[in-house]
Coordinates of C-alpha atoms in Angstrom, one line a residue:
X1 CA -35.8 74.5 -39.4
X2 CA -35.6 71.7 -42.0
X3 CA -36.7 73.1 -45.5
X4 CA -38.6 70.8 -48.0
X5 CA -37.5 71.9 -51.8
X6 CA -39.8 70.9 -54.0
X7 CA -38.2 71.2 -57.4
X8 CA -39.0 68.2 -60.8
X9 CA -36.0 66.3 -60.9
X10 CA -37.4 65.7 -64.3
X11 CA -36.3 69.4 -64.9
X12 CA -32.5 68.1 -64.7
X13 CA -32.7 66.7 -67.3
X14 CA -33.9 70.6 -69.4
X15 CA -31.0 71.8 -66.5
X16 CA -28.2 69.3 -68.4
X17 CA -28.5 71.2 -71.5
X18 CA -27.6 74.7 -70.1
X19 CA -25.1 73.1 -67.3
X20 CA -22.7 70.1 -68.3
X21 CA -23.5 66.9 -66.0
X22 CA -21.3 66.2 -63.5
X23 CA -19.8 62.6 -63.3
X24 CA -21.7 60.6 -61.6
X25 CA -21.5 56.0 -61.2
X26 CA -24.8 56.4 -63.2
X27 CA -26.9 53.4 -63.8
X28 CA -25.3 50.2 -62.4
X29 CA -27.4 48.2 -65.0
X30 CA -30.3 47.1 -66.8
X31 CA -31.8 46.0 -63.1
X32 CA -30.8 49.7 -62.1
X33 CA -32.7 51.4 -65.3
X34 CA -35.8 49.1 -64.6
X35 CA -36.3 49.8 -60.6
X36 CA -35.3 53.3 -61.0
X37 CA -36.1 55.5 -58.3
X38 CA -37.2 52.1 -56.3
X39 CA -36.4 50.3 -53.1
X40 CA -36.2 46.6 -53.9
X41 CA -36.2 43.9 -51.2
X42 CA -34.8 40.2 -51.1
X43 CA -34.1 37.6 -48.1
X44 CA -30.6 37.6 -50.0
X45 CA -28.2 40.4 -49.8
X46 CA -28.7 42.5 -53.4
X47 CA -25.2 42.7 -54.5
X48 CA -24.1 45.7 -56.5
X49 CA -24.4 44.7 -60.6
X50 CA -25.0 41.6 -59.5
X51 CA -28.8 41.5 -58.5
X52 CA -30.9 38.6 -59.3
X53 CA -34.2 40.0 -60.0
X54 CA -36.0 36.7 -58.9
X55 CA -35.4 37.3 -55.8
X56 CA -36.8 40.5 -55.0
X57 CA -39.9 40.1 -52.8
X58 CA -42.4 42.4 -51.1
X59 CA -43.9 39.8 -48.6
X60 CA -42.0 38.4 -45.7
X61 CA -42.5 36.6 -42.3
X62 CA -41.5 36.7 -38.8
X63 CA -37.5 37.0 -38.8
X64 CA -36.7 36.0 -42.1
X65 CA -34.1 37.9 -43.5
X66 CA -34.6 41.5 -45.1
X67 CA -32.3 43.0 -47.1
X68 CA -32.8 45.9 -49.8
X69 CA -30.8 48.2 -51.9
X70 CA -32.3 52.3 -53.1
X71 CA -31.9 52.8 -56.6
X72 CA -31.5 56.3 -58.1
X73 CA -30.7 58.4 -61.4
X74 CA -29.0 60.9 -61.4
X75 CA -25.8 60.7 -58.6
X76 CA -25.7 62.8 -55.7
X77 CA -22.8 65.2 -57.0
X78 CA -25.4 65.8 -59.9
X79 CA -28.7 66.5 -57.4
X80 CA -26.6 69.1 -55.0
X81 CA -25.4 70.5 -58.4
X82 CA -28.8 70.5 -59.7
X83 CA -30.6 72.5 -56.4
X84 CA -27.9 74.8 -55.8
X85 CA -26.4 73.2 -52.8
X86 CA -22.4 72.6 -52.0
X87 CA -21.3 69.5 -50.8
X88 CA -18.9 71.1 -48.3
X89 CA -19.3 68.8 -45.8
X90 CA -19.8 65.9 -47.8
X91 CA -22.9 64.1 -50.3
X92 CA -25.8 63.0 -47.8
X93 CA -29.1 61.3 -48.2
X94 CA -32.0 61.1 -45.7
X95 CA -34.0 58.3 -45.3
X96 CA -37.1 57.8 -43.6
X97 CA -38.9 54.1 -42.5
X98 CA -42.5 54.6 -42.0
X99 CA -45.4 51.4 -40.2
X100 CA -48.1 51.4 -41.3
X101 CA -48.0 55.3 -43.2
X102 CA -46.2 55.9 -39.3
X103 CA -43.1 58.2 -39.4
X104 CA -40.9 55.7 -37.4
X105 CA -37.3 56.3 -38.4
X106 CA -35.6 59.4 -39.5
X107 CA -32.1 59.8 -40.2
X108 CA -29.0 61.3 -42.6
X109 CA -26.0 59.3 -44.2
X110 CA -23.2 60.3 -45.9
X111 CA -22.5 58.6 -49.2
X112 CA -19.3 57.4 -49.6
X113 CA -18.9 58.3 -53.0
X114 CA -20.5 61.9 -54.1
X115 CA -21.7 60.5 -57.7
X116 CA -23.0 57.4 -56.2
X117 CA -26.3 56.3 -57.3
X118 CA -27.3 53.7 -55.0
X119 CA -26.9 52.1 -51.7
X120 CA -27.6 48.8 -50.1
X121 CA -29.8 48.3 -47.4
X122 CA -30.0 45.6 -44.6
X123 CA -33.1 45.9 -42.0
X124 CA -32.6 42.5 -41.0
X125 CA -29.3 40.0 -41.4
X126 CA -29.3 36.5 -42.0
X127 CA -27.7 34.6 -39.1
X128 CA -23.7 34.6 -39.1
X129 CA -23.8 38.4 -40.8
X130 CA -21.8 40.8 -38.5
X131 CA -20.9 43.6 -40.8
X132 CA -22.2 46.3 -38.9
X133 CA -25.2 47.0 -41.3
X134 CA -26.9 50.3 -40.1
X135 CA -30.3 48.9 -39.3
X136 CA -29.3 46.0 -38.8
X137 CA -32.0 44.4 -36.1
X138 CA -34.0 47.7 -36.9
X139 CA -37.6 45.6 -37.4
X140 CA -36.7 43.5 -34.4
X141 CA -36.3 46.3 -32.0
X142 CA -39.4 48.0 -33.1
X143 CA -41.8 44.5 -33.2
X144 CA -43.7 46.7 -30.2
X145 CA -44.9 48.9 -32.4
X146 CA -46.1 46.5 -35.2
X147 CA -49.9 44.8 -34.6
X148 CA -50.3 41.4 -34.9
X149 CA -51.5 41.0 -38.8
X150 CA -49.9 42.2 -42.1
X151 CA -48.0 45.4 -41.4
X152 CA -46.8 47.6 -44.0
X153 CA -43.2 48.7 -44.1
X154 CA -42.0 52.0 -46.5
X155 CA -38.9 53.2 -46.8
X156 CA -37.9 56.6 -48.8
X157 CA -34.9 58.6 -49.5
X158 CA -34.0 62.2 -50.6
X159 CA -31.3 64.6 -51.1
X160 CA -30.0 65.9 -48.0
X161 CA -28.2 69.0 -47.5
X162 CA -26.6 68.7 -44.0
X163 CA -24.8 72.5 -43.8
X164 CA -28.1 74.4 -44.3
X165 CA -30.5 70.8 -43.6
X166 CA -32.6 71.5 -46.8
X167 CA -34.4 68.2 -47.9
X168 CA -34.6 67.8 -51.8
X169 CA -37.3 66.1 -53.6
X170 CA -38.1 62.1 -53.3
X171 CA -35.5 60.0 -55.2
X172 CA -36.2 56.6 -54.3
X173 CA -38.9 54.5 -52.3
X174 CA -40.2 51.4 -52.1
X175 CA -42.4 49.0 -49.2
X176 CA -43.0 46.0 -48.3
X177 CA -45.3 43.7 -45.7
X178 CA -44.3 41.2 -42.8
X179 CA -46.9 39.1 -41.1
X180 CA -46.9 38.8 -37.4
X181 CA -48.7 37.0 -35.0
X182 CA -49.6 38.1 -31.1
X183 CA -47.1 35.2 -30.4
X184 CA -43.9 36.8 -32.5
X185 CA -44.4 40.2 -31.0
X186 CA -44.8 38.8 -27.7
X187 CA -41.2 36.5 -27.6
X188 CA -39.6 38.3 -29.7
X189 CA -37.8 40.7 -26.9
X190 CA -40.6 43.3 -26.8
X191 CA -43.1 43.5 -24.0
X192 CA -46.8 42.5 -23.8
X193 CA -48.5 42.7 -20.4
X194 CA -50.5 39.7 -19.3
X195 CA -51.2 39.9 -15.7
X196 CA -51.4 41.5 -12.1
X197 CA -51.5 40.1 -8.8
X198 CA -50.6 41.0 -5.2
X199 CA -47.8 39.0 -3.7
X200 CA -47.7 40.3 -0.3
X201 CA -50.0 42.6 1.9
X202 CA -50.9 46.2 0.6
X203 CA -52.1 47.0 4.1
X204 CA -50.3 50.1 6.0
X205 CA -47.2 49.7 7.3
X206 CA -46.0 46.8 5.2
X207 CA -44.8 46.0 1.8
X208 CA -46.2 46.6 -0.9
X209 CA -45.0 43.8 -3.8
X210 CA -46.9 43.1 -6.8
X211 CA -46.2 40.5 -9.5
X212 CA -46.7 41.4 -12.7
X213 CA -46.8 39.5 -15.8
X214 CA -44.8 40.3 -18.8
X215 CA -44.8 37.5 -22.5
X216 CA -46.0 35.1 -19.5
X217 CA -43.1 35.5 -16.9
X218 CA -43.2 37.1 -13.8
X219 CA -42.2 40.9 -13.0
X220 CA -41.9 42.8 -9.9
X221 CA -43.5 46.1 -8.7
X222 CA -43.0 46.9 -5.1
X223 CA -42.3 50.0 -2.7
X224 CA -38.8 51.2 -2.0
X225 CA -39.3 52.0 1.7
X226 CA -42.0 49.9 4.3
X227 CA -44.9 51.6 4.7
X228 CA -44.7 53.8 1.8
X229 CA -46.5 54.3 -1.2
X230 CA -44.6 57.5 -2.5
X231 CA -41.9 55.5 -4.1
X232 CA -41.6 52.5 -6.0
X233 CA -39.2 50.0 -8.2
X234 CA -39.8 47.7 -10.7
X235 CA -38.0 44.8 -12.9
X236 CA -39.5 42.7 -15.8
X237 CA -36.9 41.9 -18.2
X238 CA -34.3 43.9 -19.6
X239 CA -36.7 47.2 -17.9
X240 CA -36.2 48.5 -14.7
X241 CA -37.1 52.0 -13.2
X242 CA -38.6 54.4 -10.5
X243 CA -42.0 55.6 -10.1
X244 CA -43.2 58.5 -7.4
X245 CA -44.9 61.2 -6.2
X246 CA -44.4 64.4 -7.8
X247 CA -45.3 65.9 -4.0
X248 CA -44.8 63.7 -1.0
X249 CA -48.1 62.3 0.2
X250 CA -49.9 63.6 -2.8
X251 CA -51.1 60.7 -4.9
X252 CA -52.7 62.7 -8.0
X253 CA -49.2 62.8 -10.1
X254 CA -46.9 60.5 -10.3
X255 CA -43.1 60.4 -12.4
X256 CA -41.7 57.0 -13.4
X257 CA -38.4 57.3 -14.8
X258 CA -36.0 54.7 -17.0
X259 CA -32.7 55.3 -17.6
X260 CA -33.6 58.6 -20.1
X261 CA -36.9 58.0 -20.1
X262 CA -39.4 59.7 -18.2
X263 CA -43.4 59.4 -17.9
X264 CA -45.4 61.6 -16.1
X265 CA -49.0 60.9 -14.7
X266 CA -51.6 63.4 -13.5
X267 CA -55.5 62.7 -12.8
X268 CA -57.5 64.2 -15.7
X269 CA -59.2 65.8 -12.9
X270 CA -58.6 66.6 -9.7
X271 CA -62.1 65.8 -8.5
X272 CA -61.4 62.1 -9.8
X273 CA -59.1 59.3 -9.6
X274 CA -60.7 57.3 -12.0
X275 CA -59.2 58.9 -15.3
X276 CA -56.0 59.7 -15.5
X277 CA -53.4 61.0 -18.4
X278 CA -50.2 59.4 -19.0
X279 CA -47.6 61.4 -21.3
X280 CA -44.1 60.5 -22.7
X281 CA -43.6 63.7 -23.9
X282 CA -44.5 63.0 -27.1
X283 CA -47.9 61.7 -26.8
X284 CA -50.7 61.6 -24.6
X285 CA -52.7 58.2 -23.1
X286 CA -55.4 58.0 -21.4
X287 CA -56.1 55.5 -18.7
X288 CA -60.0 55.5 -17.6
X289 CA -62.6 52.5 -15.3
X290 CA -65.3 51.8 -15.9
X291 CA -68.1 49.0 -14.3
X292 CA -69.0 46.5 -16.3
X293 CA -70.9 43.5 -15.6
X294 CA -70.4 44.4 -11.5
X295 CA -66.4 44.6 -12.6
X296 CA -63.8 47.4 -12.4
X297 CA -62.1 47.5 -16.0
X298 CA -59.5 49.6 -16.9
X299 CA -58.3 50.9 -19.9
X300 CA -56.1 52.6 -22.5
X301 CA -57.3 53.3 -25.6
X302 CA -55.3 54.8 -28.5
X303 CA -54.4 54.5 -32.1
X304 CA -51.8 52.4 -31.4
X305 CA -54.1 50.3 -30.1
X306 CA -55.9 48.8 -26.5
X307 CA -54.9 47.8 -23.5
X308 CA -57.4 46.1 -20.6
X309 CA -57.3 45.5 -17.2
X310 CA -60.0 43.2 -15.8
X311 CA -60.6 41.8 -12.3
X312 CA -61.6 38.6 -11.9
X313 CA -63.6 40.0 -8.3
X314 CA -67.0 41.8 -8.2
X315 CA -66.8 45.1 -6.6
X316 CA -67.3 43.8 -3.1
X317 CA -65.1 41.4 -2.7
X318 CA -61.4 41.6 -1.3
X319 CA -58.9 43.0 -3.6
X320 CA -56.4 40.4 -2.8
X321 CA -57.0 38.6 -6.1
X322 CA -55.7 38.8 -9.8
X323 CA -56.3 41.6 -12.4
X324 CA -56.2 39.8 -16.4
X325 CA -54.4 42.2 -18.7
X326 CA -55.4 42.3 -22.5
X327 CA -51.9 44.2 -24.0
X328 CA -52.6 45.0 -27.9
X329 CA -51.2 48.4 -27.3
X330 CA -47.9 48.7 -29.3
X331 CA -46.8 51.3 -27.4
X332 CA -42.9 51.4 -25.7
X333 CA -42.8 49.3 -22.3
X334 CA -42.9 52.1 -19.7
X335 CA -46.1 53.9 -21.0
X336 CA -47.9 50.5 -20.8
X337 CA -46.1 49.7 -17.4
X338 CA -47.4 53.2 -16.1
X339 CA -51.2 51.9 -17.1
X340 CA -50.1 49.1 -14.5
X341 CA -49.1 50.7 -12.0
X342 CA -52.3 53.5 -11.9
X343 CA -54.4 50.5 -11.6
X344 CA -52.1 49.2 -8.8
X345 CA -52.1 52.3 -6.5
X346 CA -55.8 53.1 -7.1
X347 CA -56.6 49.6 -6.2
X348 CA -55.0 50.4 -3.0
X349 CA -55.3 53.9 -2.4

């Protein structure tokens, strides 16, 4: 277990007079001294002692370039020195990207140089850069998660001891915002759901192929085998995957798995099929109906946000028609493709 030291780094300084310093790059400038202990941002790379301070900026848009670099005081080599620690395998920092006060990234780097006293960052390259920046395409790949609005990106770094995986005390943080709209999140590779319809017959003995809708193009869910409704496969995009039974003929649970992903569903109650729980292991969603205005709607409702599904049929009529889905649940693709298919199979069933 990771433990949390939570000593003053101002007492270093009290430490320096019993213990000589070690060497360490100290401060790269007047720039450095000013944004100590900060994380600056620019859509221009921040180039070490070469920083133009105009640049820095803590508002960006849609795709524009993000690039950043952690200031800090004292050097690494100084910081183990200072808690105790040896650098046996190396100087490391952790540093931690957080939506929205989130937790959304978590992860350890070695520092090439143990007195080093910052690093540049790069969370998004301008075109033509290849160099193999470590989160490079980082806000990209998590647009899903982000709301369409301001959203509010932090990033933080501390000591990291990664023999004994102690965590030191904050050295450097700093955050910014990006603006997205629906219409960014939804082209930008990430997946918002946006319609369901039968193609062919759900009757028995046939197949059962729905279309679903995904950033306005067309999806497919259907069964694996005629006649069955234990086993199905589905396509939208770069996502494919399985979803069954969890017992043959028993259509209370249900497993859809991705590659390493897997999602399991389950009634809330046995007695009902009209609320059901849908977990990725880490969290748990709940899909529930409800009639309103003479219509079946469907829904998921979590701090990440909603997600509808509304007929466009009153009760009586023949299920052979559309379902409109309202997606502004930034949640990963196969939870919110799990909601789909619930609503599918007890539309059926």
């Amino acid at each position: 277990m990771k433990k949390i030291l939570i000593l003053s780094m101002s007492l270093f300084f009290c430490f320096g007079h019993v213990h000589a310093q070690l060497r360490d790059d100290g401060y790269s400038g007047e720039i450095h001294k000013k944004y100590n202990s900060k994380v600056v941002f620019s859509n221009d790379e921040i180039v070490y002692q070469d920083e133009n301070e105009t640049m820095f900026q803590t508002e960006f848009s849609y795709e524009e370039p993000i690039y950043g670099r952690m200031y800090w005081y004292p050097g690494l080599n100084n910081i183990y020195d200072f808690y105790g620690w040896q650098a046996l395998k190396g100087y490391y920092y952790q540093m931690e990207i957080y939506l929205n006060d989130e937790l959304l990234s978590s992860d350890h780097h070695e520092c090439n140089r143990g007195g080093c006293t910052t690093m540049p960052l790069c969370l998004n390259p301008v075109e033509g850069d290849d160099r193999g920046w470590l989160y490079s395409g980082f806000l990209s790949k998590n647009y899903y998660h982000m709301k369409a609005g301001v959203n509010t990106i932090t990033v933080k770094v501390y000591p990291y001891n990664i023999r004994t995986e102690e965590i030191g005390e904050l050295i450097s943080s700093g955050s910014f915002t990006i603006n997205l709209t629906k219409e960014n999140i939804s082209s930008s590779g990430n997946y918002y759901f946006n319609g369901l319809k039968t193609y062919f017959t759900s009757g028995d003995g046939l197949w059962n192929v729905w279309k679903v809708s995904v950033n306005d193009k067309y999806g497919e869910l259907n069964t694996i085998h005629k006649g069955e409704k234990d086993r199905w496969e589905y396509i939208f995009g770069y996502c494919s995957g399985t979803i069954s039974t969890i017992i043959e003929g028993d259509f209370s649970s249900f497993e859809l798995k991705s590659g390493d992903i897997s999602i399991l569903m389950k009634q809330e109650t046995k007695e009902s099929n009209l609320s059901w729980v849908i977990s990725n292991g880490d969290h748990e969603y709940y899909l529930r109906m409800e009639v309103i205005d003479g219509a079946k709607v469907w829904s998921v409702v979590a701090k990440e946000g909603k997600i509808t599904f509304k007929t466009t049929w009153s009760i009586g009529e023949d299920v052979w028609k559309d379902w409109i889905i309202e997606d502004e649940l930034h949640v990963g693709a196969e939870v919110k493709m799990a909601a789909t298919f619930l609503v599918m199979i007890n539309t059926i069933q």
